Amino acid sequence: MIDSHCHLDLPEFKTDLKTVLKQSSEAGVTRFLIPGTTQEGWQRQLTIQNNFPQCDIAFGLHPYFLTDEDDSLSQLQCWVEKHRHICVAIGEIGLDATVNTPLKKQQELFLGQLELAQQFELPVIMHHRKTHHLLIEGVKKVNFKYGGVIHAFSGSEEVARQYIDRGFLLGIGGTITYPRASKTRQTVSVIPLEYLLLETDAPDMPMQGRQGQRNSPAFISDVAKSLAELKNLEKKSVISQTTENYWRLFNVDG
Ligand SMILES: [Zn+2]
């Protein structure tokens, strides 16, 4: 299994990352993707990747941590240029309508990062929250060609298909382990497995039955199990297809 979205660079994993990776490996997780969130975090991601080559890394500026420094985009450009060989995507980028930062400002940074990804011929990792229409609008505006993943996808089949038509995969995480997430569960049940990736978003988004605990890639098997149930498939087919999807999208050698 591959955890295509986990924030192992965050302080929550600072003291026991090695143990977390070992537990995850014992649980069958062979690869991890750590998306970037802030400029301060990029160096730490590099260090982790150096020490643990099973961790892939992406660099980006998350809308949650948007600051007033207007050179952050050019900093990102320099950083990716320097570390292009090790960077598998631009992200986590996106738009969030539930935070205080004005959407207009978020959009500027989002479009800038999409253009950067286009320039480097890299896929993107996209964060959404009540912003599907604006994300799709941005992708069309830039005529973005390298696809990516919609992190923690939730939404209707119609929305899902709009992304898929533009070359995106859907990141499927702990949300589907909750029976109350009926719309997303319904969507996931009808979207072909070729378009799905497994993810945890650790340390956030705990799965059903693990609320209040730090989330970990070691628990990703819960997502694979729920996905298999929803699609009436064997868990091992879910694992092998989502693994193949990962290699296809991020173009890294397994
Ligand atoms: Zn994230």
mmCIF file with all atom_site columns, N, CA and C and ligand atoms in Angstrom, residues 5-7 35-37 62 92 125 127 151 199 201-202 204-205, ligand 1:
data_model
loop_
_atom_site.group_PDB
_atom_site.id
_atom_site.type_symbol
_atom_site.label_atom_id
_atom_site.label_alt_id
_atom_site.label_comp_id
_atom_site.label_asym_id
_atom_site.label_entity_id
_atom_site.label_seq_id
_atom_site.pdbx_PDB_ins_code
_atom_site.Cartn_x
_atom_site.Cartn_y
_atom_site.Cartn_z
_atom_site.occupancy
_atom_site.B_iso_or_equiv
_atom_site.pdbx_formal_charge
_atom_site.auth_seq_id
_atom_site.auth_comp_id
_atom_site.auth_asym_id
_atom_site.auth_atom_id
_atom_site.pdbx_PDB_model_num
ATOM   1  N  N  . HIS A 1 5   ? -0.642 10.722 0.787  1.00 0.00 ? 5   HIS A N  1
ATOM   2  C  CA . HIS A 1 5   ? -0.734 12.053 1.402  1.00 0.00 ? 5   HIS A CA 1
ATOM   3  C  C  . HIS A 1 5   ? -0.607 11.944 2.912  1.00 0.00 ? 5   HIS A C  1
ATOM   4  N  N  . CYS A 1 6   ? 0.580  12.167 3.432  1.00 0.00 ? 6   CYS A N  1
ATOM   5  C  CA . CYS A 1 6   ? 0.753  12.184 4.890  1.00 0.00 ? 6   CYS A CA 1
ATOM   6  C  C  . CYS A 1 6   ? 1.797  13.224 5.254  1.00 0.00 ? 6   CYS A C  1
ATOM   7  N  N  . HIS A 1 7   ? 1.490  13.989 6.297  1.00 0.00 ? 7   HIS A N  1
ATOM   8  C  CA . HIS A 1 7   ? 2.363  15.106 6.691  1.00 0.00 ? 7   HIS A CA 1
ATOM   9  C  C  . HIS A 1 7   ? 3.371  14.660 7.743  1.00 0.00 ? 7   HIS A C  1
ATOM   10 N  N  . PRO A 1 35  ? 3.483  15.915 1.218  1.00 0.00 ? 35  PRO A N  1
ATOM   11 C  CA . PRO A 1 35  ? 3.301  17.170 0.493  1.00 0.00 ? 35  PRO A CA 1
ATOM   12 C  C  . PRO A 1 35  ? 3.886  18.332 1.302  1.00 0.00 ? 35  PRO A C  1
ATOM   13 N  N  . GLY A 1 36  ? 4.265  19.386 0.602  1.00 0.00 ? 36  GLY A N  1
ATOM   14 C  CA . GLY A 1 36  ? 4.783  20.577 1.278  1.00 0.00 ? 36  GLY A CA 1
ATOM   15 C  C  . GLY A 1 36  ? 3.658  21.506 1.670  1.00 0.00 ? 36  GLY A C  1
ATOM   16 N  N  . THR A 1 37  ? 3.856  22.242 2.766  1.00 0.00 ? 37  THR A N  1
ATOM   17 C  CA . THR A 1 37  ? 2.816  23.179 3.189  1.00 0.00 ? 37  THR A CA 1
ATOM   18 C  C  . THR A 1 37  ? 3.353  24.600 3.331  1.00 0.00 ? 37  THR A C  1
ATOM   19 N  N  . HIS A 1 62  ? 0.553  25.764 1.053  1.00 0.00 ? 62  HIS A N  1
ATOM   20 C  CA . HIS A 1 62  ? -0.827 25.429 1.417  1.00 0.00 ? 62  HIS A CA 1
ATOM   21 C  C  . HIS A 1 62  ? -1.598 26.712 1.723  1.00 0.00 ? 62  HIS A C  1
ATOM   22 N  N  . GLU A 1 92  ? 1.160  20.984 -1.249 1.00 0.00 ? 92  GLU A N  1
ATOM   23 C  CA . GLU A 1 92  ? -0.272 20.998 -1.397 1.00 0.00 ? 92  GLU A CA 1
ATOM   24 C  C  . GLU A 1 92  ? -0.726 22.407 -1.693 1.00 0.00 ? 92  GLU A C  1
ATOM   25 N  N  . ILE A 1 125 ? -0.966 18.537 -6.176 1.00 0.00 ? 125 ILE A N  1
ATOM   26 C  CA . ILE A 1 125 ? -1.762 17.961 -5.090 1.00 0.00 ? 125 ILE A CA 1
ATOM   27 C  C  . ILE A 1 125 ? -2.695 19.072 -4.626 1.00 0.00 ? 125 ILE A C  1
ATOM   28 N  N  . HIS A 1 127 ? -5.882 20.799 -2.552 1.00 0.00 ? 127 HIS A N  1
ATOM   29 C  CA . HIS A 1 127 ? -6.726 20.850 -1.361 1.00 0.00 ? 127 HIS A CA 1
ATOM   30 C  C  . HIS A 1 127 ? -8.019 21.591 -1.721 1.00 0.00 ? 127 HIS A C  1
ATOM   31 N  N  . HIS A 1 151 ? -6.868 15.930 -3.210 1.00 0.00 ? 151 HIS A N  1
ATOM   32 C  CA . HIS A 1 151 ? -6.621 15.399 -1.869 1.00 0.00 ? 151 HIS A CA 1
ATOM   33 C  C  . HIS A 1 151 ? -7.916 15.366 -1.055 1.00 0.00 ? 151 HIS A C  1
ATOM   34 N  N  . GLU A 1 199 ? -4.966 7.426  0.824  1.00 0.00 ? 199 GLU A N  1
ATOM   35 C  CA . GLU A 1 199 ? -4.228 8.421  1.613  1.00 0.00 ? 199 GLU A CA 1
ATOM   36 C  C  . GLU A 1 199 ? -4.769 8.481  3.032  1.00 0.00 ? 199 GLU A C  1
ATOM   37 N  N  . ASP A 1 201 ? -3.758 11.565 5.204  1.00 0.00 ? 201 ASP A N  1
ATOM   38 C  CA . ASP A 1 201 ? -3.660 12.936 5.691  1.00 0.00 ? 201 ASP A CA 1
ATOM   39 C  C  . ASP A 1 201 ? -3.142 12.981 7.133  1.00 0.00 ? 201 ASP A C  1
ATOM   40 N  N  . ALA A 1 202 ? -2.450 11.939 7.568  1.00 0.00 ? 202 ALA A N  1
ATOM   41 C  CA . ALA A 1 202 ? -1.888 11.913 8.924  1.00 0.00 ? 202 ALA A CA 1
ATOM   42 C  C  . ALA A 1 202 ? -1.025 13.163 9.139  1.00 0.00 ? 202 ALA A C  1
ATOM   43 N  N  . ASP A 1 204 ? -3.762 14.275 10.645 1.00 0.00 ? 204 ASP A N  1
ATOM   44 C  CA . ASP A 1 204 ? -5.174 14.669 10.731 1.00 0.00 ? 204 ASP A CA 1
ATOM   45 C  C  . ASP A 1 204 ? -6.109 13.583 10.211 1.00 0.00 ? 204 ASP A C  1
ATOM   46 N  N  . MET A 1 205 ? -7.395 13.916 10.213 1.00 0.00 ? 205 MET A N  1
ATOM   47 C  CA . MET A 1 205 ? -8.456 13.067 9.669  1.00 0.00 ? 205 MET A CA 1
ATOM   48 C  C  . MET A 1 205 ? -8.444 11.617 10.169 1.00 0.00 ? 205 MET A C  1
HETATM 49 ZN ZN . ZN  B 2 .   ? -2.673 17.699 3.632  1.00 0.00 ? 1   ZN  B ZN 1
#
